[in-house]
mmCIF file with all atom_site columns, C-alpha atoms in Angstrom:
data_model
loop_
_atom_site.group_PDB
_atom_site.id
_atom_site.type_symbol
_atom_site.label_atom_id
_atom_site.label_alt_id
_atom_site.label_comp_id
_atom_site.label_asym_id
_atom_site.label_entity_id
_atom_site.label_seq_id
_atom_site.pdbx_PDB_ins_code
_atom_site.Cartn_x
_atom_site.Cartn_y
_atom_site.Cartn_z
_atom_site.occupancy
_atom_site.B_iso_or_equiv
_atom_site.pdbx_formal_charge
_atom_site.auth_seq_id
_atom_site.auth_comp_id
_atom_site.auth_asym_id
_atom_site.auth_atom_id
_atom_site.pdbx_PDB_model_num
ATOM 1   C CA . LEU A 1 1   ? 51.495  -39.428 15.187 1.00 51.00 ? 1   LEU A CA 1
ATOM 2   C CA . GLY A 1 2   ? 48.643  -41.569 13.919 1.00 54.00 ? 2   GLY A CA 1
ATOM 3   C CA . GLU A 1 3   ? 47.319  -42.183 17.437 1.00 58.00 ? 3   GLU A CA 1
ATOM 4   C CA . GLN A 1 4   ? 45.153  -39.603 19.097 1.00 57.00 ? 4   GLN A CA 1
ATOM 5   C CA . THR A 1 5   ? 44.882  -39.110 22.787 1.00 56.00 ? 5   THR A CA 1
ATOM 6   C CA . PRO A 1 6   ? 41.470  -39.609 24.454 1.00 54.00 ? 6   PRO A CA 1
ATOM 7   C CA . LEU A 1 7   ? 41.447  -35.928 25.426 1.00 53.00 ? 7   LEU A CA 1
ATOM 8   C CA . LEU A 1 8   ? 41.869  -34.834 21.802 1.00 51.00 ? 8   LEU A CA 1
ATOM 9   C CA . VAL A 1 9   ? 39.142  -37.232 20.610 1.00 52.00 ? 9   VAL A CA 1
ATOM 10  C CA . SER A 1 10  ? 36.684  -36.058 23.250 1.00 56.00 ? 10  SER A CA 1
ATOM 11  C CA . SER A 1 11  ? 37.399  -32.380 22.543 1.00 56.00 ? 11  SER A CA 1
ATOM 12  C CA . ARG A 1 12  ? 36.763  -32.961 18.822 1.00 56.00 ? 12  ARG A CA 1
ATOM 13  C CA . ALA A 1 13  ? 33.480  -34.723 19.620 1.00 56.00 ? 13  ALA A CA 1
ATOM 14  C CA . ILE A 1 14  ? 32.387  -31.858 21.861 1.00 56.00 ? 14  ILE A CA 1
ATOM 15  C CA . LEU A 1 15  ? 33.377  -29.298 19.238 1.00 50.00 ? 15  LEU A CA 1
ATOM 16  C CA . SER A 1 16  ? 31.527  -31.149 16.463 1.00 52.00 ? 16  SER A CA 1
ATOM 17  C CA . ARG A 1 17  ? 28.462  -31.562 18.708 1.00 52.00 ? 17  ARG A CA 1
ATOM 18  C CA . ARG A 1 18  ? 28.434  -27.828 19.509 1.00 52.00 ? 18  ARG A CA 1
ATOM 19  C CA . LEU A 1 19  ? 28.830  -26.992 15.839 1.00 48.00 ? 19  LEU A CA 1
ATOM 20  C CA . CYS A 1 20  ? 25.919  -29.310 14.956 1.00 47.00 ? 20  CYS A CA 1
ATOM 21  C CA . VAL A 1 21  ? 23.696  -27.738 17.629 1.00 48.00 ? 21  VAL A CA 1
ATOM 22  C CA . THR A 1 22  ? 24.624  -24.235 16.419 1.00 49.00 ? 22  THR A CA 1
ATOM 23  C CA . VAL A 1 23  ? 23.901  -25.106 12.786 1.00 48.00 ? 23  VAL A CA 1
ATOM 24  C CA . ASN A 1 24  ? 20.575  -26.792 13.645 1.00 49.00 ? 24  ASN A CA 1
ATOM 25  C CA . THR A 1 25  ? 19.513  -23.817 15.779 1.00 49.00 ? 25  THR A CA 1
ATOM 26  C CA . GLN A 1 26  ? 20.335  -21.439 12.951 1.00 50.00 ? 26  GLN A CA 1
ATOM 27  C CA . LEU A 1 27  ? 18.398  -23.599 10.495 1.00 48.00 ? 27  LEU A CA 1
ATOM 28  C CA . CYS A 1 28  ? 15.388  -23.631 12.824 1.00 50.00 ? 28  CYS A CA 1
ATOM 29  C CA . GLN A 1 29  ? 15.581  -19.863 13.272 1.00 51.00 ? 29  GLN A CA 1
ATOM 30  C CA . ASN A 1 30  ? 15.819  -19.396 9.497  1.00 56.00 ? 30  ASN A CA 1
ATOM 31  C CA . ALA A 1 31  ? 12.742  -21.600 9.048  1.00 54.00 ? 31  ALA A CA 1
ATOM 32  C CA . TYR A 1 32  ? 10.975  -19.524 11.690 1.00 53.00 ? 32  TYR A CA 1
ATOM 33  C CA . MET A 1 33  ? 11.996  -16.316 9.965  1.00 70.00 ? 33  MET A CA 1
ATOM 34  C CA . LYS A 1 34  ? 10.578  -17.684 6.721  1.00 79.00 ? 34  LYS A CA 1
ATOM 35  C CA . THR A 1 35  ? 7.269   -18.539 8.428  1.00 81.00 ? 35  THR A CA 1
ATOM 36  C CA . GLN A 1 36  ? 7.235   -15.150 10.119 1.00 84.00 ? 36  GLN A CA 1
ATOM 37  C CA . ARG A 1 37  ? 7.815   -13.380 6.806  1.00 87.00 ? 37  ARG A CA 1
ATOM 38  C CA . ILE A 1 38  ? 5.073   -15.358 5.082  1.00 90.00 ? 38  ILE A CA 1
ATOM 39  C CA . ILE A 1 39  ? 2.568   -14.564 7.848  1.00 89.00 ? 39  ILE A CA 1
ATOM 40  C CA . GLY A 1 40  ? 3.656   -10.908 7.800  1.00 90.00 ? 40  GLY A CA 1
ATOM 41  C CA . ALA A 1 41  ? 3.217   -10.672 4.034  1.00 92.00 ? 41  ALA A CA 1
ATOM 42  C CA . LEU A 1 42  ? -0.213  -12.309 4.228  1.00 92.00 ? 42  LEU A CA 1
ATOM 43  C CA . TRP A 1 43  ? -1.268  -9.905  6.997  1.00 91.00 ? 43  TRP A CA 1
ATOM 44  C CA . MET A 1 44  ? -0.093  -6.929  4.931  1.00 92.00 ? 44  MET A CA 1
ATOM 45  C CA . LEU A 1 45  ? -1.915  -8.139  1.835  1.00 93.00 ? 45  LEU A CA 1
ATOM 46  C CA . PHE A 1 46  ? -5.139  -9.409  3.385  1.00 92.00 ? 46  PHE A CA 1
ATOM 47  C CA . ASN A 1 47  ? -5.643  -6.677  5.970  1.00 91.00 ? 47  ASN A CA 1
ATOM 48  C CA . GLY A 1 48  ? -4.453  -3.955  3.616  1.00 92.00 ? 48  GLY A CA 1
ATOM 49  C CA . VAL A 1 49  ? -7.044  -4.923  1.014  1.00 92.00 ? 49  VAL A CA 1
ATOM 50  C CA . LEU A 1 50  ? -9.778  -5.182  3.653  1.00 89.00 ? 50  LEU A CA 1
ATOM 51  C CA . GLY A 1 51  ? -8.717  -1.863  5.185  1.00 91.00 ? 51  GLY A CA 1
ATOM 52  C CA . ILE A 1 52  ? -8.946  -0.098  1.814  1.00 92.00 ? 52  ILE A CA 1
ATOM 53  C CA . LEU A 1 53  ? -12.285 -1.759  1.053  1.00 91.00 ? 53  LEU A CA 1
ATOM 54  C CA . TYR A 1 54  ? -13.848 -0.770  4.376  1.00 88.00 ? 54  TYR A CA 1
ATOM 55  C CA . LEU A 1 55  ? -12.378 2.731   4.192  1.00 91.00 ? 55  LEU A CA 1
ATOM 56  C CA . TRP A 1 56  ? -14.096 3.156   0.828  1.00 91.00 ? 56  TRP A CA 1
ATOM 57  C CA . LEU A 1 57  ? -17.351 1.795   2.255  1.00 87.00 ? 57  LEU A CA 1
ATOM 58  C CA . LEU A 1 58  ? -17.086 4.296   5.113  1.00 88.00 ? 58  LEU A CA 1
ATOM 59  C CA . LEU A 1 59  ? -16.242 7.273   2.917  1.00 90.00 ? 59  LEU A CA 1
ATOM 60  C CA . TYR A 1 60  ? -18.780 6.559   0.176  1.00 88.00 ? 60  TYR A CA 1
ATOM 61  C CA . PRO A 1 61  ? -21.869 7.879   2.065  1.00 83.00 ? 61  PRO A CA 1
ATOM 62  C CA . ILE A 1 62  ? -19.933 10.964  3.143  1.00 85.00 ? 62  ILE A CA 1
ATOM 63  C CA . ILE A 1 63  ? -18.822 11.725  -0.414 1.00 86.00 ? 63  ILE A CA 1
ATOM 64  C CA . ARG A 1 64  ? -22.142 10.829  -2.022 1.00 86.00 ? 64  ARG A CA 1
ATOM 65  C CA . PHE A 1 65  ? -24.637 12.307  0.455  1.00 84.00 ? 65  PHE A CA 1
ATOM 66  C CA . SER A 1 66  ? -22.445 14.795  2.369  1.00 81.00 ? 66  SER A CA 1
ATOM 67  C CA . ARG A 1 67  ? -23.396 13.391  5.746  1.00 81.00 ? 67  ARG A CA 1
ATOM 68  C CA . VAL A 1 68  ? -22.150 10.797  8.207  1.00 79.00 ? 68  VAL A CA 1
ATOM 69  C CA . PRO A 1 69  ? -24.599 7.933   8.772  1.00 80.00 ? 69  PRO A CA 1
ATOM 70  C CA . SER A 1 70  ? -25.511 7.397   12.388 1.00 82.00 ? 70  SER A CA 1
ATOM 71  C CA . SER A 1 71  ? -26.034 3.683   12.731 1.00 81.00 ? 71  SER A CA 1
ATOM 72  C CA . SER A 1 72  ? -24.410 0.874   14.671 1.00 77.00 ? 72  SER A CA 1
ATOM 73  C CA . SER A 1 73  ? -23.317 -0.899  11.491 1.00 77.00 ? 73  SER A CA 1
ATOM 74  C CA . TYR A 1 74  ? -21.463 2.238   10.349 1.00 83.00 ? 74  TYR A CA 1
ATOM 75  C CA . TYR A 1 75  ? -19.560 2.453   13.641 1.00 85.00 ? 75  TYR A CA 1
ATOM 76  C CA . LEU A 1 76  ? -18.848 -1.268  13.577 1.00 82.00 ? 76  LEU A CA 1
ATOM 77  C CA . GLY A 1 77  ? -17.443 -0.822  10.072 1.00 83.00 ? 77  GLY A CA 1
ATOM 78  C CA . ALA A 1 78  ? -15.221 1.993   11.366 1.00 88.00 ? 78  ALA A CA 1
ATOM 79  C CA . LEU A 1 79  ? -13.941 -0.307  14.114 1.00 88.00 ? 79  LEU A CA 1
ATOM 80  C CA . PHE A 1 80  ? -13.151 -3.046  11.610 1.00 87.00 ? 80  PHE A CA 1
ATOM 81  C CA . CYS A 1 81  ? -11.475 -0.555  9.281  1.00 91.00 ? 81  CYS A CA 1
ATOM 82  C CA . LEU A 1 82  ? -9.142  0.562   12.085 1.00 93.00 ? 82  LEU A CA 1
ATOM 83  C CA . LEU A 1 83  ? -8.429  -3.026  13.090 1.00 91.00 ? 83  LEU A CA 1
ATOM 84  C CA . TYR A 1 84  ? -7.592  -4.029  9.518  1.00 91.00 ? 84  TYR A CA 1
ATOM 85  C CA . TRP A 1 85  ? -5.266  -1.048  9.087  1.00 94.00 ? 85  TRP A CA 1
ATOM 86  C CA . ALA A 1 86  ? -3.567  -1.910  12.382 1.00 93.00 ? 86  ALA A CA 1
ATOM 87  C CA . GLY A 1 87  ? -3.216  -5.491  11.131 1.00 91.00 ? 87  GLY A CA 1
ATOM 88  C CA . ALA A 1 88  ? -1.624  -4.332  7.874  1.00 93.00 ? 88  ALA A CA 1
ATOM 89  C CA . VAL A 1 89  ? 0.904   -2.177  9.729  1.00 93.00 ? 89  VAL A CA 1
ATOM 90  C CA . ALA A 1 90  ? 1.614   -4.996  12.201 1.00 92.00 ? 90  ALA A CA 1
ATOM 91  C CA . GLY A 1 91  ? 2.121   -7.367  9.270  1.00 92.00 ? 91  GLY A CA 1
ATOM 92  C CA . PHE A 1 92  ? 4.743   -5.014  7.858  1.00 93.00 ? 92  PHE A CA 1
ATOM 93  C CA . PHE A 1 93  ? 6.656   -5.007  11.134 1.00 91.00 ? 93  PHE A CA 1
ATOM 94  C CA . LEU A 1 94  ? 6.296   -8.780  11.417 1.00 90.00 ? 94  LEU A CA 1
ATOM 95  C CA . PHE A 1 95  ? 7.707   -9.112  7.909  1.00 90.00 ? 95  PHE A CA 1
ATOM 96  C CA . ARG A 1 96  ? 10.659  -6.939  8.909  1.00 89.00 ? 96  ARG A CA 1
ATOM 97  C CA . GLY A 1 97  ? 11.259  -9.039  12.035 1.00 84.00 ? 97  GLY A CA 1
ATOM 98  C CA . ALA A 1 98  ? 10.565  -6.375  14.647 1.00 82.00 ? 98  ALA A CA 1
ATOM 99  C CA . TRP A 1 99  ? 10.875  -7.327  18.297 1.00 80.00 ? 99  TRP A CA 1
ATOM 100 C CA . GLY A 1 100 ? 7.264   -7.058  19.514 1.00 85.00 ? 100 GLY A CA 1
ATOM 101 C CA . ALA A 1 101 ? 5.498   -7.664  16.207 1.00 87.00 ? 101 ALA A CA 1
ATOM 102 C CA . ARG A 1 102 ? 4.416   -11.223 17.063 1.00 88.00 ? 102 ARG A CA 1
ATOM 103 C CA . LYS A 1 103 ? 2.644   -10.048 20.185 1.00 88.00 ? 103 LYS A CA 1
ATOM 104 C CA . PHE A 1 104 ? 1.010   -7.107  18.431 1.00 90.00 ? 104 PHE A CA 1
ATOM 105 C CA . VAL A 1 105 ? -0.243  -9.238  15.531 1.00 90.00 ? 105 VAL A CA 1
ATOM 106 C CA . THR A 1 106 ? -1.634  -11.734 18.030 1.00 90.00 ? 106 THR A CA 1
ATOM 107 C CA . LEU A 1 107 ? -3.366  -8.886  19.895 1.00 91.00 ? 107 LEU A CA 1
ATOM 108 C CA . VAL A 1 108 ? -4.884  -7.525  16.670 1.00 91.00 ? 108 VAL A CA 1
ATOM 109 C CA . ALA A 1 109 ? -5.993  -11.052 15.704 1.00 91.00 ? 109 ALA A CA 1
ATOM 110 C CA . PHE A 1 110 ? -7.688  -11.437 19.080 1.00 93.00 ? 110 PHE A CA 1
ATOM 111 C CA . LEU A 1 111 ? -9.404  -8.045  18.671 1.00 91.00 ? 111 LEU A CA 1
ATOM 112 C CA . ILE A 1 112 ? -10.627 -8.947  15.162 1.00 89.00 ? 112 ILE A CA 1
ATOM 113 C CA . VAL A 1 113 ? -12.162 -12.174 16.446 1.00 91.00 ? 113 VAL A CA 1
ATOM 114 C CA . MET A 1 114 ? -13.766 -10.400 19.424 1.00 92.00 ? 114 MET A CA 1
ATOM 115 C CA . ALA A 1 115 ? -15.154 -7.632  17.189 1.00 87.00 ? 115 ALA A CA 1
ATOM 116 C CA . THR A 1 116 ? -16.610 -10.249 14.831 1.00 88.00 ? 116 THR A CA 1
ATOM 117 C CA . ILE A 1 117 ? -18.321 -12.016 17.718 1.00 90.00 ? 117 ILE A CA 1
ATOM 118 C CA . ALA A 1 118 ? -19.613 -8.702  19.106 1.00 86.00 ? 118 ALA A CA 1
ATOM 119 C CA . GLY A 1 119 ? -20.872 -7.656  15.667 1.00 83.00 ? 119 GLY A CA 1
ATOM 120 C CA . PHE A 1 120 ? -22.650 -10.949 15.200 1.00 87.00 ? 120 PHE A CA 1
ATOM 121 C CA . VAL A 1 121 ? -24.311 -10.647 18.608 1.00 88.00 ? 121 VAL A CA 1
ATOM 122 C CA . ALA A 1 122 ? -25.324 -7.020  18.022 1.00 82.00 ? 122 ALA A CA 1
ATOM 123 C CA . LEU A 1 123 ? -26.478 -7.241  14.397 1.00 80.00 ? 123 LEU A CA 1
ATOM 124 C CA . ARG A 1 124 ? -27.446 -10.947 14.193 1.00 83.00 ? 124 ARG A CA 1
ATOM 125 C CA . SER A 1 125 ? -25.661 -11.309 10.856 1.00 81.00 ? 125 SER A CA 1
ATOM 126 C CA . LEU A 1 126 ? -22.501 -10.064 9.178  1.00 80.00 ? 126 LEU A CA 1
ATOM 127 C CA . PRO A 1 127 ? -21.083 -10.269 5.650  1.00 81.00 ? 127 PRO A CA 1
ATOM 128 C CA . GLY A 1 128 ? -18.991 -13.357 4.999  1.00 84.00 ? 128 GLY A CA 1
ATOM 129 C CA . MET A 1 129 ? -15.759 -11.371 4.760  1.00 84.00 ? 129 MET A CA 1
ATOM 130 C CA . TYR A 1 130 ? -15.855 -10.729 8.507  1.00 83.00 ? 130 TYR A CA 1
ATOM 131 C CA . TYR A 1 131 ? -15.901 -14.466 9.187  1.00 89.00 ? 131 TYR A CA 1
ATOM 132 C CA . ILE A 1 132 ? -13.109 -15.142 6.696  1.00 90.00 ? 132 ILE A CA 1
ATOM 133 C CA . ALA A 1 133 ? -10.973 -12.467 8.368  1.00 88.00 ? 133 ALA A CA 1
ATOM 134 C CA . SER A 1 134 ? -11.675 -13.996 11.777 1.00 91.00 ? 134 SER A CA 1
ATOM 135 C CA . VAL A 1 135 ? -10.636 -17.472 10.665 1.00 93.00 ? 135 VAL A CA 1
ATOM 136 C CA . PHE A 1 136 ? -7.487  -16.050 9.055  1.00 92.00 ? 136 PHE A CA 1
ATOM 137 C CA . ALA A 1 137 ? -6.666  -14.135 12.249 1.00 92.00 ? 137 ALA A CA 1
ATOM 138 C CA . THR A 1 138 ? -7.201  -17.217 14.409 1.00 92.00 ? 138 THR A CA 1
ATOM 139 C CA . VAL A 1 139 ? -5.040  -19.479 12.243 1.00 92.00 ? 139 VAL A CA 1
ATOM 140 C CA . SER A 1 140 ? -2.209  -16.959 12.027 1.00 91.00 ? 140 SER A CA 1
ATOM 141 C CA . ALA A 1 141 ? -2.351  -16.375 15.803 1.00 89.00 ? 141 ALA A CA 1
ATOM 142 C CA . VAL A 1 142 ? -1.971  -20.125 16.340 1.00 89.00 ? 142 VAL A CA 1
ATOM 143 C CA . PHE A 1 143 ? 1.107   -20.139 14.098 1.00 86.00 ? 143 PHE A CA 1
ATOM 144 C CA . LEU A 1 144 ? 2.550   -17.179 15.974 1.00 84.00 ? 144 LEU A CA 1
ATOM 145 C CA . PHE A 1 145 ? 2.083   -18.966 19.312 1.00 80.00 ? 145 PHE A CA 1
ATOM 146 C CA . LEU A 1 146 ? 4.311   -21.816 18.165 1.00 74.00 ? 146 LEU A CA 1
ATOM 147 C CA . PRO A 1 147 ? 7.859   -21.658 19.553 1.00 67.00 ? 147 PRO A CA 1
ATOM 148 C CA . ARG A 1 148 ? 10.432  -19.886 17.462 1.00 63.00 ? 148 ARG A CA 1
ATOM 149 C CA . HIS A 1 149 ? 12.876  -22.770 17.428 1.00 60.00 ? 149 HIS A CA 1
ATOM 150 C CA . LYS A 1 150 ? 13.035  -26.344 18.548 1.00 59.00 ? 150 LYS A CA 1
ATOM 151 C CA . THR A 1 151 ? 14.562  -27.049 21.906 1.00 56.00 ? 151 THR A CA 1
ATOM 152 C CA . VAL A 1 152 ? 17.904  -28.789 21.683 1.00 56.00 ? 152 VAL A CA 1
ATOM 153 C CA . ALA A 1 153 ? 18.465  -31.733 24.020 1.00 55.00 ? 153 ALA A CA 1
#
């Protein structure tokens, strides 16, 4: 009874190897989910605050002077306000683990960077918050491009 057949030993080794691969894959996916949740929370916080700030900056002239300014900087601010609100909503879905949230957040990050470059070219200077948002969007897009889990050999 103390001896084990080679077939039984090899089946135990295969079973333990499969169990180890399954556990490691789950650990990698849990680490990814943690990273995804952190990035989603940061997108909600950062873009939500910027969206509220730029919405106030857009509404202030309308409330104060009862007219809509007609300038390129006003329309650029409206574009950024919409992008930041889209980023906050995308961050919420990324936090929840939605299926296409990674792609949408990456798309919004790309649009924020492109709008910052276009604003700089058109106006020759922008407030520093635009550049900070662009760097944040670029860094988070790089993290979202990383694979979800490590490949198992």
